[in-house]
Short mmCIF file of C-alpha atoms and ligand atoms in Angstrom, two decimals:
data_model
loop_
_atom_site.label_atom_id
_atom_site.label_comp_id
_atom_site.label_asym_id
_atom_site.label_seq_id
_atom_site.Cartn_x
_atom_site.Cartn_y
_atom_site.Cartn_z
CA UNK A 1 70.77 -32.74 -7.90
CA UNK A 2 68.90 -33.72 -10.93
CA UNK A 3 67.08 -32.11 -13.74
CA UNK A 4 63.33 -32.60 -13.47
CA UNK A 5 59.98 -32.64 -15.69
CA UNK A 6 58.54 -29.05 -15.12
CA UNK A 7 55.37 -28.71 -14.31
CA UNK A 8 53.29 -26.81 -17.02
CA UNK A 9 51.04 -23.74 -16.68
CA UNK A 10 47.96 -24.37 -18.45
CA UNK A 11 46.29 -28.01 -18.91
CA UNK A 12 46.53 -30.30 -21.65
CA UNK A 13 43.71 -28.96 -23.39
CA UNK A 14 44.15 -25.45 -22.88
CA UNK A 15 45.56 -24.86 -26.19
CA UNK A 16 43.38 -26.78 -27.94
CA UNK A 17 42.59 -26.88 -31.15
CA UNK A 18 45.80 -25.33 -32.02
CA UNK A 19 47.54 -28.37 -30.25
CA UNK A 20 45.53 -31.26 -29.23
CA UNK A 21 45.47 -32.42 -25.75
CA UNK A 22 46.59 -35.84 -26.47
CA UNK A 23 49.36 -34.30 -28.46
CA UNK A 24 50.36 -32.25 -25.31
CA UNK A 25 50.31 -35.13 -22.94
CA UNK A 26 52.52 -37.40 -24.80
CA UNK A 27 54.84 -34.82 -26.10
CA UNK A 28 55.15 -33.79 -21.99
CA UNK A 29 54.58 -37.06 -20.02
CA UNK A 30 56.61 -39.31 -22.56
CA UNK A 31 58.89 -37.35 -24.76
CA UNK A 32 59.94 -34.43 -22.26
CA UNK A 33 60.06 -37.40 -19.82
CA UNK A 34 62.41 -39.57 -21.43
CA UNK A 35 65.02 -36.60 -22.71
CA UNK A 36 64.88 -35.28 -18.63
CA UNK A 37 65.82 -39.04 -17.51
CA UNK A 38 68.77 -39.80 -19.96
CA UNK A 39 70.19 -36.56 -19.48
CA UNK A 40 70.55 -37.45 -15.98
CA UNK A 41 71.69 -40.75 -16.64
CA UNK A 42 74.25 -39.13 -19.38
CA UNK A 43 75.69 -36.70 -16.47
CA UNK A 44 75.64 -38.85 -13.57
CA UNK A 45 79.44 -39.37 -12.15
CA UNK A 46 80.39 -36.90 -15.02
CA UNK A 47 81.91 -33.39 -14.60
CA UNK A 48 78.95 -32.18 -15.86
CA UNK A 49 76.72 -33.25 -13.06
CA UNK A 50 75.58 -29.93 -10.82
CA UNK A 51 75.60 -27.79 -14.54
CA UNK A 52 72.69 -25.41 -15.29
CA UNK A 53 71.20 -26.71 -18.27
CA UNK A 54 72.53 -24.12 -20.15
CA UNK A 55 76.04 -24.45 -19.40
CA UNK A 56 75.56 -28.28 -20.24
CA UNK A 57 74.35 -27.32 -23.71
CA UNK A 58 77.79 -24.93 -24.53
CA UNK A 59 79.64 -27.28 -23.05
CA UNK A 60 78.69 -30.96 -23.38
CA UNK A 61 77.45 -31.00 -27.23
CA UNK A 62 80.57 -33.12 -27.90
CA UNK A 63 78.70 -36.41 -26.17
CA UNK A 64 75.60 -37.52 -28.10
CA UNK A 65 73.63 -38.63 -25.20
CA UNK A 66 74.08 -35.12 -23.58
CA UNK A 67 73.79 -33.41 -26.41
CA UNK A 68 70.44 -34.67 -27.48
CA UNK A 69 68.75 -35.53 -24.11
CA UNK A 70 70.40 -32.01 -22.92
CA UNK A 71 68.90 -30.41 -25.86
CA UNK A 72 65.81 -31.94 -25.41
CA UNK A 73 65.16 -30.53 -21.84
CA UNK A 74 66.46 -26.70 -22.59
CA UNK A 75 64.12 -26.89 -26.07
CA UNK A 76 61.25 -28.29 -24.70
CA UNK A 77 61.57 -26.47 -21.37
CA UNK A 78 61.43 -22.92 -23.46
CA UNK A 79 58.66 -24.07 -25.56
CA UNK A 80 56.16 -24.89 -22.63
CA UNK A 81 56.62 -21.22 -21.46
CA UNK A 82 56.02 -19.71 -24.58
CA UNK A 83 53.41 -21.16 -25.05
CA UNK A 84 49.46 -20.03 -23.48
CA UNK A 85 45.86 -20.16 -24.05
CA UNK A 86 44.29 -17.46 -26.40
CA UNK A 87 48.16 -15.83 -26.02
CA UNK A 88 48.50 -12.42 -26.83
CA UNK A 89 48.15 -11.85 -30.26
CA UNK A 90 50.64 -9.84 -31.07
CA UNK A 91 54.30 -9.23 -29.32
CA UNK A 92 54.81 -6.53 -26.52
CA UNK A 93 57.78 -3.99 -25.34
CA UNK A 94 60.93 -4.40 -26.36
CA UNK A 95 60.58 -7.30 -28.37
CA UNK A 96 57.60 -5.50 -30.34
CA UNK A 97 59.88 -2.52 -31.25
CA UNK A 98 63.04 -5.01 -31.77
CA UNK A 99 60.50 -6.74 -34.41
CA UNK A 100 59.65 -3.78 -36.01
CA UNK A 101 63.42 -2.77 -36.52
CA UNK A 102 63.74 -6.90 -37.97
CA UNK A 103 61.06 -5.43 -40.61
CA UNK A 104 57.28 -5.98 -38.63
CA UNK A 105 55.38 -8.49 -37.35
CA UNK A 106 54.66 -9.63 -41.02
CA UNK A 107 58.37 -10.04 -41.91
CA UNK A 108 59.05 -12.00 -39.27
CA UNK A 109 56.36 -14.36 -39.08
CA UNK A 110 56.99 -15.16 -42.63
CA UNK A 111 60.65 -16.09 -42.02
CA UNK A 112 60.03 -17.96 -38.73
CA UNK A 113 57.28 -20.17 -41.00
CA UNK A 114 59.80 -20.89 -43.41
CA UNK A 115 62.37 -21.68 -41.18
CA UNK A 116 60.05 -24.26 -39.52
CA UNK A 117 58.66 -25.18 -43.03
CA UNK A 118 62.01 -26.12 -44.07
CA UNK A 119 63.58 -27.56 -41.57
CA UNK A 120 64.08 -31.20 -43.20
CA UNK A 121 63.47 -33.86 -40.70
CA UNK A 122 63.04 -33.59 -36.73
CA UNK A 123 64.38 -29.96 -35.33
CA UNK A 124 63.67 -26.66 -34.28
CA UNK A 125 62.45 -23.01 -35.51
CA UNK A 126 64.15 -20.15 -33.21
CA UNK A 127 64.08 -16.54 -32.51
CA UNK A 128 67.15 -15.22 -31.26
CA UNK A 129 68.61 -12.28 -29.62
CA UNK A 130 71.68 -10.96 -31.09
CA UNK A 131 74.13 -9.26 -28.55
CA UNK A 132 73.31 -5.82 -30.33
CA UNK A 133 69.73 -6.67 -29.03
CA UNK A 134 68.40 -7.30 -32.57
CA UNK A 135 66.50 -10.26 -33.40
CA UNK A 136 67.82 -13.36 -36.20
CA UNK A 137 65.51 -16.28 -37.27
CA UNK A 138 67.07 -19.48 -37.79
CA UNK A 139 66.57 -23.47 -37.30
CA UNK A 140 67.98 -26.45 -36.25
CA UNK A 141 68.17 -29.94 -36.39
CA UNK A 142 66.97 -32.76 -33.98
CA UNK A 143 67.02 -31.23 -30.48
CA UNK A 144 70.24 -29.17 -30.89
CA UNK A 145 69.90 -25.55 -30.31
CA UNK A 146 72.07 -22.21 -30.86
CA UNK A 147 73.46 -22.42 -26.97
CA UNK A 148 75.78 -25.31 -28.62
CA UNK A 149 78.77 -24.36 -30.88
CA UNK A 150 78.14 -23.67 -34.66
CA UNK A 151 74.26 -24.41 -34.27
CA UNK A 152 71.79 -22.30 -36.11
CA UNK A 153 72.50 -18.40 -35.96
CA UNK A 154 74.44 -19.04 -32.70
CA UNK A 155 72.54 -16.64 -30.50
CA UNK A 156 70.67 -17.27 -28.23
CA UNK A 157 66.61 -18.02 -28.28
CA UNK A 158 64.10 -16.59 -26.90
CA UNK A 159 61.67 -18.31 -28.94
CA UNK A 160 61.11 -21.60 -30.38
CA UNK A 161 58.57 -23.90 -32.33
CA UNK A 162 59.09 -27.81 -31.98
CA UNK A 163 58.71 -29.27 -36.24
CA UNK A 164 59.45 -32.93 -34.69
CA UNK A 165 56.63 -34.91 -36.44
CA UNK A 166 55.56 -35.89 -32.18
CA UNK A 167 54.64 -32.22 -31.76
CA UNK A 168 51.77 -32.22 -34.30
CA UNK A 169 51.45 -35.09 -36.06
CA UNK A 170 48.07 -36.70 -34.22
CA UNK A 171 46.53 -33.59 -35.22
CA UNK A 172 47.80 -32.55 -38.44
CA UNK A 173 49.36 -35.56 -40.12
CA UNK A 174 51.71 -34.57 -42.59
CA UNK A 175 50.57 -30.69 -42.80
CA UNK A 176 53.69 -29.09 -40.60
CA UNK A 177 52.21 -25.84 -42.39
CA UNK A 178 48.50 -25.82 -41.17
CA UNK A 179 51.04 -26.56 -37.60
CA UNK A 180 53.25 -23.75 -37.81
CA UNK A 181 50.32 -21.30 -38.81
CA UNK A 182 48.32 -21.90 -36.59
CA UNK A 183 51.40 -21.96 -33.40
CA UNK A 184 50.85 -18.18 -34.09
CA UNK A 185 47.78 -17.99 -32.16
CA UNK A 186 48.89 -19.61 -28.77
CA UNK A 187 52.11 -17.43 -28.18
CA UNK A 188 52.93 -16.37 -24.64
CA UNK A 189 54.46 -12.58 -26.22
CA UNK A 190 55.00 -11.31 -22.25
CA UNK A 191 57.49 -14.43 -21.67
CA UNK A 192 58.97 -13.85 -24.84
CA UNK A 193 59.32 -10.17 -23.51
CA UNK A 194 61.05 -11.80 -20.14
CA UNK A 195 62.98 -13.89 -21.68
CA UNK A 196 64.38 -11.05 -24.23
CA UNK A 197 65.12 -8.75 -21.44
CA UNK A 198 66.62 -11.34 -19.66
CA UNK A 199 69.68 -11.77 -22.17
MN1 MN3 B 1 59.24 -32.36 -28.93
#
């Protein structure tokens, strides 16, 4: 059994002009793409062929090729979902009151943008679910993600904002600000919800 592209929920252009269907297409059809097809070139005849992505990621972040390509599906994977059209502006449920015990909405917007501000180079932005059930901002680089071993705040995310240079840079150029500002707008809050009482 292999891993395979997932379909997305909206169209190309649905989240335009936040992200730019062009941008979308690529980032989906070619980058997604490739990471899904050398992951399962990386696991085929290996023990970690049959593993849920997931497991691959705790387990496997000692090979490169898994590591990044297996990285690349469970990051990419998340941030389709979170992502919608017009998304709700403004969390919901648990996550809402976990937010307000991080501080409030403002607090935590600020640190996510800095964390994806500052990244250096290719990686991630996450929001993470602590085992006490409250929330920790942190980042990462390249496709790695807080499922593998010493990455980021190590727990795990339940949201996440792609600062490669492919995920905005048609659009935006260098301005990975104007980018993470405006991500704000197109968050899917209720599967941020599902995946935060999922955990
Ligand atoms: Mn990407």
């Amino acid at each position: 059994m292999s891993f395979e592209l997932p379909k997305l929920n909206y169209a190309y252009d649905a989240l335009e002009p936040v992200i730019d269907a062009r941008t979308m297409e690529i980032h989906h059809t070619k980058h997604h793409q490739a990471y899904v097809d050398n992951l399962n070139n990386a696991i085929k005849g290996t023990e970690h062929e049959g593993k849920s992505i997931e497991e691959i990621c705790k387990t496997a972040s000692d090979v490169p090729a898994i590591r990044n390509n297996g990285g690349g599906h469970f990051n990419h994977t998340l941030f389709w979902e979170i992502l919608t059209p017009g998304g709700s502006k403004e969390p919901v449920g648990n996550v809402k009151a976990a937010i307000e015990a991080y501080g409030g909405f403002e607090k935590f917007k600020e640190d996510f943008s800095t964390a994806a501000k500052t990244r250096f180079g290719s990686g991630w932005a996450w929001l993470c679910k602590k085992e006490d059930g409250s929330l920790e901002v942190c980042s990462s680089a390249n496709q790695d993600n807080t499922l593998m071993p010493g990455v980021g705040c190590g727990n795990p995310a339940i949201l996440g904002l792609d600062v490669w240079e492919h995920a905005y840079y048609l659009h935006y150029q260098n301005r990975r600000p104007d980018y993470v500002s405006a991500f704000f707008e197109v968050i899917n809050w209720d599967k941020v919800e599902e995946n935060y009482n999922k955990l």
